[in-house]
């Protein structure tokens, strides 16, 4: 008999506490951060000395599913600017971090560490001229 009374008391306590817990979890004022997504961006541009270069980076950002393309476009734009502002010998290599892009400058999102995953220079007449000028 005591076990039945204790069981009913425990059930009543759970039934009374459940609406409070559910209300706190689903409160409209409570902010939930969007999930972190692992993303990739690639951009190609001419360097300040005329060499065609391509950079690919990996990063994570706090965005929802619909905002991924906007963030990728913004990071690609920043990469193109980074390439255009640098000479060929100043471009980052694979594994380098790009702190200028980490600052969340892309669409105001929380972008985590941006790391160069690929770095390519196309062999063009301008590149050959630059290389032969160093000899």
Short mmCIF file of C-alpha atoms in Angstrom, two decimals:
data_model
loop_
_atom_site.label_atom_id
_atom_site.label_comp_id
_atom_site.label_asym_id
_atom_site.label_seq_id
_atom_site.Cartn_x
_atom_site.Cartn_y
_atom_site.Cartn_z
CA UNK A 1 0.00 0.00 0.00
CA UNK A 2 2.82 2.39 0.86
CA UNK A 3 4.49 1.58 -2.46
CA UNK A 4 1.30 2.50 -4.30
CA UNK A 5 1.02 5.81 -2.44
CA UNK A 6 4.70 6.65 -3.10
CA UNK A 7 4.33 5.72 -6.76
CA UNK A 8 1.25 7.94 -7.14
CA UNK A 9 3.02 10.80 -5.33
CA UNK A 10 6.03 10.52 -7.66
CA UNK A 11 3.75 10.43 -10.70
CA UNK A 12 1.90 13.52 -9.47
CA UNK A 13 5.18 15.38 -8.92
CA UNK A 14 6.33 14.56 -12.44
CA UNK A 15 2.98 15.61 -13.89
CA UNK A 16 3.20 18.96 -12.08
CA UNK A 17 6.83 19.62 -13.04
CA UNK A 18 6.57 18.63 -16.71
CA UNK A 19 4.69 21.74 -17.95
CA UNK A 20 7.26 24.01 -16.27
CA UNK A 21 10.19 22.23 -17.90
CA UNK A 22 8.54 22.24 -21.32
CA UNK A 23 7.66 25.92 -21.00
CA UNK A 24 11.26 26.85 -20.12
CA UNK A 25 12.68 24.89 -23.05
CA UNK A 26 10.27 26.34 -25.59
CA UNK A 27 10.09 29.90 -24.27
CA UNK A 28 9.81 32.37 -27.17
CA UNK A 29 12.40 34.73 -25.67
CA UNK A 30 15.01 32.03 -25.41
CA UNK A 31 17.55 32.27 -28.18
CA UNK A 32 18.94 29.20 -29.79
CA UNK A 33 22.09 29.55 -31.82
CA UNK A 34 22.06 28.10 -35.31
CA UNK A 35 24.11 24.96 -35.84
CA UNK A 36 27.73 25.22 -36.93
CA UNK A 37 28.28 24.16 -40.54
CA UNK A 38 31.54 23.06 -42.14
CA UNK A 39 31.83 24.96 -45.44
CA UNK A 40 34.18 25.37 -48.39
CA UNK A 41 34.76 28.42 -50.61
CA UNK A 42 36.91 28.86 -53.74
CA UNK A 43 37.83 32.08 -55.53
CA UNK A 44 39.99 32.99 -58.51
CA UNK A 45 41.42 36.40 -59.36
CA UNK A 46 44.52 38.13 -60.70
CA UNK A 47 47.14 39.13 -58.14
CA UNK A 48 48.49 42.67 -57.97
CA UNK A 49 51.39 41.62 -60.22
CA UNK A 50 49.11 40.05 -62.86
CA UNK A 51 49.33 36.35 -62.01
CA UNK A 52 46.11 34.31 -62.05
CA UNK A 53 45.64 32.53 -58.72
CA UNK A 54 42.98 30.39 -57.08
CA UNK A 55 42.47 29.90 -53.34
CA UNK A 56 40.21 27.38 -51.64
CA UNK A 57 39.42 27.60 -47.92
CA UNK A 58 37.60 25.52 -45.33
CA UNK A 59 35.75 27.13 -42.42
CA UNK A 60 32.86 26.67 -40.05
CA UNK A 61 30.14 29.20 -39.43
CA UNK A 62 27.03 29.48 -37.29
CA UNK A 63 24.27 29.59 -39.91
CA UNK A 64 21.02 27.91 -40.77
CA UNK A 65 20.54 25.85 -43.93
CA UNK A 66 19.21 28.79 -45.94
CA UNK A 67 22.12 31.12 -45.14
CA UNK A 68 24.97 28.89 -46.30
CA UNK A 69 25.07 30.17 -49.88
CA UNK A 70 25.09 33.80 -48.71
CA UNK A 71 28.03 33.19 -46.38
CA UNK A 72 29.95 31.23 -49.03
CA UNK A 73 29.39 34.04 -51.55
CA UNK A 74 30.64 36.60 -49.03
CA UNK A 75 33.75 34.55 -48.19
CA UNK A 76 34.48 34.07 -51.91
CA UNK A 77 34.25 37.83 -52.40
CA UNK A 78 36.68 38.41 -49.53
CA UNK A 79 39.03 35.79 -51.00
CA UNK A 80 38.99 37.53 -54.40
CA UNK A 81 39.86 40.79 -52.66
CA UNK A 82 42.67 39.05 -50.72
CA UNK A 83 44.13 37.64 -53.96
CA UNK A 84 43.89 40.96 -55.81
CA UNK A 85 45.58 42.84 -52.96
CA UNK A 86 48.57 40.45 -52.83
CA UNK A 87 51.51 39.77 -55.08
CA UNK A 88 51.96 36.15 -56.19
CA UNK A 89 54.76 35.48 -53.69
CA UNK A 90 52.61 36.84 -50.82
CA UNK A 91 49.70 34.44 -51.31
CA UNK A 92 48.99 32.08 -48.42
CA UNK A 93 49.95 28.44 -48.77
CA UNK A 94 48.00 25.31 -47.87
CA UNK A 95 47.45 25.11 -44.11
CA UNK A 96 47.78 28.85 -43.47
CA UNK A 97 45.05 30.57 -41.48
CA UNK A 98 43.48 33.75 -42.84
CA UNK A 99 42.81 35.89 -39.75
CA UNK A 100 41.27 38.72 -41.81
CA UNK A 101 38.38 36.42 -42.75
CA UNK A 102 38.01 35.01 -39.20
CA UNK A 103 36.74 38.32 -37.89
CA UNK A 104 33.19 37.53 -39.00
CA UNK A 105 33.32 40.07 -41.80
CA UNK A 106 31.30 37.81 -44.06
CA UNK A 107 27.63 38.67 -43.73
CA UNK A 108 28.03 39.32 -39.99
CA UNK A 109 28.18 35.63 -39.09
CA UNK A 110 30.37 33.95 -36.54
CA UNK A 111 32.98 32.44 -38.82
CA UNK A 112 35.52 30.20 -37.16
CA UNK A 113 39.11 29.75 -38.21
CA UNK A 114 39.49 30.00 -41.99
CA UNK A 115 42.23 27.66 -43.29
CA UNK A 116 43.62 27.51 -46.83
CA UNK A 117 42.90 24.07 -48.27
CA UNK A 118 44.19 24.70 -51.80
CA UNK A 119 46.39 27.34 -53.36
CA UNK A 120 47.15 27.35 -57.08
CA UNK A 121 48.92 29.64 -59.49
CA UNK A 122 48.30 29.28 -63.20
CA UNK A 123 51.37 29.32 -65.40
CA UNK A 124 50.80 32.23 -67.76
CA UNK A 125 53.17 34.45 -69.76
CA UNK A 126 52.99 36.99 -66.91
CA UNK A 127 54.01 34.34 -64.37
CA UNK A 128 56.92 33.22 -66.58
CA UNK A 129 58.06 36.84 -66.88
CA UNK A 130 58.01 37.24 -63.08
CA UNK A 131 59.93 34.01 -62.50
CA UNK A 132 62.56 34.75 -65.14
CA UNK A 133 63.01 38.30 -63.79
CA UNK A 134 64.19 36.85 -60.45
CA UNK A 135 67.10 34.97 -62.10
#
